[in-house]
Tab-separated table of C-alpha atoms and ligand atoms in Angstrom:
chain	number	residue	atom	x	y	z
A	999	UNK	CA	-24.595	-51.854	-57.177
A	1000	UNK	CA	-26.741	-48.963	-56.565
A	1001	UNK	CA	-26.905	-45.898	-54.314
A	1002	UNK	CA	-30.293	-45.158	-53.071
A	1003	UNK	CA	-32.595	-43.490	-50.081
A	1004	UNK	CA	-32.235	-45.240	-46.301
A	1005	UNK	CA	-35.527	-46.793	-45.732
A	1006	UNK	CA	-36.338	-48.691	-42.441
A	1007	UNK	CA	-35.370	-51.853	-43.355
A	1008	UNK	CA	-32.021	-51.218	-43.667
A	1009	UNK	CA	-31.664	-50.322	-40.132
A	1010	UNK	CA	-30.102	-53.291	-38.661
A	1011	UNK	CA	-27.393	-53.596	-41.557
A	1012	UNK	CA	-26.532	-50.371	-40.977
A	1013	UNK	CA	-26.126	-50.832	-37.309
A	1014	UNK	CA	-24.053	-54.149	-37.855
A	1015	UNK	CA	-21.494	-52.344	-40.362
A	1016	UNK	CA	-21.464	-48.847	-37.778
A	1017	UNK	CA	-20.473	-51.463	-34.985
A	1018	UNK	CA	-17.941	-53.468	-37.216
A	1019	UNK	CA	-16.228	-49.637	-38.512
A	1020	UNK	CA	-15.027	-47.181	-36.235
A	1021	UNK	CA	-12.568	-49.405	-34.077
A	1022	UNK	CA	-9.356	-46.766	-33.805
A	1023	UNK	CA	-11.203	-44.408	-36.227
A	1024	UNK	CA	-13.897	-42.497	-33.186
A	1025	UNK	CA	-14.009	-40.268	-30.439
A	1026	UNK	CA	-15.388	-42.596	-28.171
A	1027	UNK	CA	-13.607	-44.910	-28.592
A	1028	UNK	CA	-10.521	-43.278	-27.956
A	1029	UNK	CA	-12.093	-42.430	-24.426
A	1030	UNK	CA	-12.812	-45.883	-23.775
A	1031	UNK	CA	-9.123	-46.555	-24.219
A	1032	UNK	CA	-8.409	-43.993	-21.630
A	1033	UNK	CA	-11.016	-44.508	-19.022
A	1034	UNK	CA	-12.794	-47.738	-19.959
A	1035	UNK	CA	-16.649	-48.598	-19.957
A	1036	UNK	CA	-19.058	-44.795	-19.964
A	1037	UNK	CA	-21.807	-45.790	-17.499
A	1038	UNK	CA	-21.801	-49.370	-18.329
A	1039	UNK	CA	-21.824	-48.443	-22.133
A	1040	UNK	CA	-19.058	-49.235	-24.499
A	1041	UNK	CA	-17.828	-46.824	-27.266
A	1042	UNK	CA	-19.862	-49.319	-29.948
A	1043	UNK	CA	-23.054	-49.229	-28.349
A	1044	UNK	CA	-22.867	-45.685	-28.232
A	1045	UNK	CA	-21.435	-45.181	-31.858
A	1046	UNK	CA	-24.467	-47.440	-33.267
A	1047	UNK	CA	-27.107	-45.662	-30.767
A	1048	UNK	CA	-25.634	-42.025	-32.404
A	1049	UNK	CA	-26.291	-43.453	-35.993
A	1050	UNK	CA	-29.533	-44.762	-34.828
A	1051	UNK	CA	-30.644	-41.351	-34.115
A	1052	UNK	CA	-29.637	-39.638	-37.017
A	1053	UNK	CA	-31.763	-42.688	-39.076
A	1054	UNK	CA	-34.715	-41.760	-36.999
A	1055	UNK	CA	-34.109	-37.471	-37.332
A	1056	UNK	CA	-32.445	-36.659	-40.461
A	1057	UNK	CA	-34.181	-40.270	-42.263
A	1058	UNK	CA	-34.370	-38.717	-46.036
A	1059	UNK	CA	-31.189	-37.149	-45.659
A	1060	UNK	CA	-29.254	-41.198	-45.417
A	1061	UNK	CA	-28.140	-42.991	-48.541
A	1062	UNK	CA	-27.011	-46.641	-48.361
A	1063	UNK	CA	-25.320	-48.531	-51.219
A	1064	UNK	CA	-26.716	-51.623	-51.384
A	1065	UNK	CA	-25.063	-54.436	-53.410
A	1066	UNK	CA	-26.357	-57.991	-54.224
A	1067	UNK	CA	-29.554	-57.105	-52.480
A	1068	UNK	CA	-27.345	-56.230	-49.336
A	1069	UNK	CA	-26.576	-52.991	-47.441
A	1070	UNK	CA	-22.672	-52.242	-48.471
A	1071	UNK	CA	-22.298	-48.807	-47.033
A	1072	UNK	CA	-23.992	-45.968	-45.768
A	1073	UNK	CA	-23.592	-41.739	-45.364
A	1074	UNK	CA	-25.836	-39.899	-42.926
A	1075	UNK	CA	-26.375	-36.505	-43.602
A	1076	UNK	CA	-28.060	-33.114	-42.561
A	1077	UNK	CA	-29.118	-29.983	-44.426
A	1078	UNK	CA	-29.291	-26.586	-42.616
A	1079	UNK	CA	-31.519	-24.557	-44.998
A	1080	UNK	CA	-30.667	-20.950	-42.972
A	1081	UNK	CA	-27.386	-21.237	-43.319
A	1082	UNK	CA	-27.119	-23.785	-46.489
A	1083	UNK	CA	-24.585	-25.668	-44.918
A	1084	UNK	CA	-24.962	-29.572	-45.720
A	1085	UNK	CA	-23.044	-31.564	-43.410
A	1086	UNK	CA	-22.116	-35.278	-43.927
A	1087	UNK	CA	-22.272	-36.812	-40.409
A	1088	UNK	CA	-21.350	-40.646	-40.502
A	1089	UNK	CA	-20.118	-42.763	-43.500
A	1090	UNK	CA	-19.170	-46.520	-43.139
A	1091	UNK	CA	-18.528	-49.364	-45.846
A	1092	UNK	CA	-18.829	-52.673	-44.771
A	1093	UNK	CA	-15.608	-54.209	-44.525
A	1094	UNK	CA	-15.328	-57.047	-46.653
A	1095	UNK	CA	-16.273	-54.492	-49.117
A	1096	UNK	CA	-14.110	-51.844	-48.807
A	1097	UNK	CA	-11.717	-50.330	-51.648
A	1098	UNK	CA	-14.209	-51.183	-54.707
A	1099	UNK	CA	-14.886	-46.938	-54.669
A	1100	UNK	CA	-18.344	-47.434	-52.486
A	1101	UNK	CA	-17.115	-44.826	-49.984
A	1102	UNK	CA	-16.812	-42.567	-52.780
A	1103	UNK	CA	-19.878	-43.222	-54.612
A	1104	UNK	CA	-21.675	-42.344	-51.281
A	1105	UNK	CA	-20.268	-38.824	-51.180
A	1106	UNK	CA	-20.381	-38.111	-54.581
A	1107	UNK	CA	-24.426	-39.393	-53.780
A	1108	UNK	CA	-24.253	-36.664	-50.724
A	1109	UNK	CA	-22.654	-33.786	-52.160
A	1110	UNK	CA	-25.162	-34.048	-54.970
A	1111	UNK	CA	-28.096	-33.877	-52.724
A	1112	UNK	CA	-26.913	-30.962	-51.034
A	1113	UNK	CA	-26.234	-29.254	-54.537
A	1114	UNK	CA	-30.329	-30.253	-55.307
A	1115	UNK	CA	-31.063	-29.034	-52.122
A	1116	UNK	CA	-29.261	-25.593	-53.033
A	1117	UNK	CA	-26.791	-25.744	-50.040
A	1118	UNK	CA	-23.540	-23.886	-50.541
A	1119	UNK	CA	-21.170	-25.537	-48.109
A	1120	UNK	CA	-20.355	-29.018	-47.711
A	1121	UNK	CA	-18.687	-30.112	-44.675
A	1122	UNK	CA	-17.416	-33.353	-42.884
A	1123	UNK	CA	-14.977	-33.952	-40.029
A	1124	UNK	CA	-12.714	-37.075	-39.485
A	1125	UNK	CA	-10.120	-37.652	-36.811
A	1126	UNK	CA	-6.258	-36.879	-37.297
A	1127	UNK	CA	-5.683	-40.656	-36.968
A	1128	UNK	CA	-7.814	-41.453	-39.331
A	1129	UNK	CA	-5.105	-41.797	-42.454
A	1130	UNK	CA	-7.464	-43.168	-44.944
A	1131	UNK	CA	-9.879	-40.315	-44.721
A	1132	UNK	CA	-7.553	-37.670	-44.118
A	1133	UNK	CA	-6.123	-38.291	-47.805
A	1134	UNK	CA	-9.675	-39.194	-48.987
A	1135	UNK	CA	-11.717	-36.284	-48.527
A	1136	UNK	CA	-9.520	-33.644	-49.966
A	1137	UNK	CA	-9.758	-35.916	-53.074
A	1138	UNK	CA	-13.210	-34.238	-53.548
A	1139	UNK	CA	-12.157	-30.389	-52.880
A	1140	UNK	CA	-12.737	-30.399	-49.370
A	1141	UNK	CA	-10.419	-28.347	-47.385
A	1142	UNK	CA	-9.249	-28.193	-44.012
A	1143	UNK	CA	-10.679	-25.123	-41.984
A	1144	UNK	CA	-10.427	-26.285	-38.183
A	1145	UNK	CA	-8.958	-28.926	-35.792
A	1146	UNK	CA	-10.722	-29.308	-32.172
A	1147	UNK	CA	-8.500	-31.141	-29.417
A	1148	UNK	CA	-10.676	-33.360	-27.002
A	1149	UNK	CA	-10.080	-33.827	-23.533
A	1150	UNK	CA	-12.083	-35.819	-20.763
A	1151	UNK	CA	-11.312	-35.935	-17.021
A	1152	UNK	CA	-12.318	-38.453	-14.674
A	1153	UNK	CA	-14.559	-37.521	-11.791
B	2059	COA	C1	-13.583	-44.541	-45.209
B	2059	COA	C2	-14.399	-45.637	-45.907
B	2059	COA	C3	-15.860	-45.253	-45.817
B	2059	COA	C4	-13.953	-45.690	-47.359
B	2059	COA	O1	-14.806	-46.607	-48.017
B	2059	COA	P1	-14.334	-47.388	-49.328
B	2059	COA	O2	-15.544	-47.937	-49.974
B	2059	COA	O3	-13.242	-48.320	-49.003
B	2059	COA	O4	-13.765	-46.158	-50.180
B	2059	COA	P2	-13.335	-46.179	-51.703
B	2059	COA	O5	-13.173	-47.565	-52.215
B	2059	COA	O6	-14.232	-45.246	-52.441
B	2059	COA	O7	-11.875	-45.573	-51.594
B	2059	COA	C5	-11.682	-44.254	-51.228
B	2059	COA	C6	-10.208	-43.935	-51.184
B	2059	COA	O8	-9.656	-44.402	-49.967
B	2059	COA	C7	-8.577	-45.279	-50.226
B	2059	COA	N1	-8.592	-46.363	-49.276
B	2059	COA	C8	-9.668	-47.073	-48.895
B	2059	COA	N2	-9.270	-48.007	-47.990
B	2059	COA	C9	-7.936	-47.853	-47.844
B	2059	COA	C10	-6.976	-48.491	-47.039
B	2059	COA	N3	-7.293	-49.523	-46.228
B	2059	COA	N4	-5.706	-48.054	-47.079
B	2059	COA	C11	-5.365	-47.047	-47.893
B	2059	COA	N5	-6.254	-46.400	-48.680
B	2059	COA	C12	-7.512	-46.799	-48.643
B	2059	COA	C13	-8.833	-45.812	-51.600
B	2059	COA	O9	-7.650	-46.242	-52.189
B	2059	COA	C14	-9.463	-44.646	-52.299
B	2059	COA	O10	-8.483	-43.768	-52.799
B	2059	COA	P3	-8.182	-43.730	-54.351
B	2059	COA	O11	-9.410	-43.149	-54.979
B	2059	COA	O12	-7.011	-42.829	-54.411
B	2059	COA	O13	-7.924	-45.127	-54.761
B	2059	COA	C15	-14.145	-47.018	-45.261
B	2059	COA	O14	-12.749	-47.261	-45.210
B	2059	COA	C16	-14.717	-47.162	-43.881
B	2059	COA	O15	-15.872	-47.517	-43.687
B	2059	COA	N6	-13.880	-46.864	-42.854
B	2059	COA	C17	-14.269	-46.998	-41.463
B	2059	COA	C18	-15.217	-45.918	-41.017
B	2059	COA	C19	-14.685	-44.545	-41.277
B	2059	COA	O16	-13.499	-44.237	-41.121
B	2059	COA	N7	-15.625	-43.658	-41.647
B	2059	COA	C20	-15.358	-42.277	-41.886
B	2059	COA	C21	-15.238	-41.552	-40.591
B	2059	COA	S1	-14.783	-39.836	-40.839
C-alpha cells in the first residue's frame, strides 16, 4: 500500500469510490432528501462532478492510496499561499476497504504537504451527522472553530 500524487488515470476510480461514499454523509444529498432531483441532477452526479473539478484545478494538490495496483482512497486538497491556510476538501476510502487506517494515512499524507508547503493552518469540515469523522478528525489536533446551518427553499 502506498500513498502517492493523483495522476489522470486515476480519475475514474476516484469518481466510482466519490459516488459509492457520501450516501447520508453530504450536503446534497441531504437536499435531495428534502426536495428531490436539482434540475434533473441527483446529489451523486453532482458530488462526483465537484470532485471532478477539484482533480482538474487543484491536480498536484490530490493524493490517492492505491493498493494492489488499485485506487483505495483519495484526499483533495488546496493551498492558499496568502493566507497559508491548507484546506483538505474531499476524502473518501473505498468501501470494501475501509477501517485498515487508509483514511488516516491520507491525512497524515495531506497535513504533511501543507507543512512542506509552509502553510500554518490546516482545516477540514464534515457534517454533524457524520459520527465517524466527527470523532476522527480531532484524533489529529484539529479543533472545532465554526458550525454553518444550511437551509434551501423551494421556488
Ligand atoms: C471517513 C473515511 C475516509 C475513513 O476512512 P478509513 O480508511 O476507514 O479510516 P481509518 O481506517 O484510518 O480509520 C479512521 C478512524 O475512524 C474509525 N472508523 C472508520 N470507520 C468506522 C466505522 N464504520 N464506525 C466507527 N468508526 C470507524 C476507525 O476506527 C479509526 O479510528 P481509530 O484510529 O480510533 O481506530 C471513510 O469512512 C469514508 O470514506 N467515509 C465516507 C466518506 C466520508 O465521510 N468522507 C469524509 C467527509 S468529511
Amino acid at each position: 500500500m502506498k500513498i502517492r500524487r493523483y495522476r489522470e488515470s486515476d480519475r475514474d476510480a476516484i469518481r466510482r469510490i466519490t459516488a459509492e461514499s457520501f450516501e447520508g454523509v453530504s450536503v446534497d444529498n441531504n437536499l435531495e432528501k428534502l426536495f428531490g432531483l436539482a434540475g434533473g441532477t441527483d446529489w451523486q452526479q453532482r458530488k462526483v462532478a465537484g470532485v471532478n473539478a477539484e482533480l482538474d484545478a487543484y491536480t498536484d494538490h490530490i493524493f490517492v492510496c492505491e493498493a494492489d495496483g488499485q485506487v483505495a482512497g483519495y484526499v483533495t486538497t488546496m493551498v492558499d499561499r496568502s493566507t497559508r491556510i491548507g484546506h483538505i476538501r474531499n476524502l473518501a476510502v473505498d468501501r470494501n476497504r475501509r477501517k485498515a487506517g487508509i483514511g488516516k494515512r491520507l491525512i497524515d499524507k495531506a497535513l504533511q504537504y501543507f507543512r512542506e508547503e509552509e502553510m500554518e493552518v490546516a482545516k477540514i469540515e464534515t457534517m454533524e451527522q457524520n459520527d465517524i469523522c466527527r470523532k476522527f478528525y480531532p484524533t489529529f489536533g484539529f479543533k472545532e472553530y465554526a458550525r454553518q446551518i444550511y437551509y434551501a427553499l423551494r421556488l
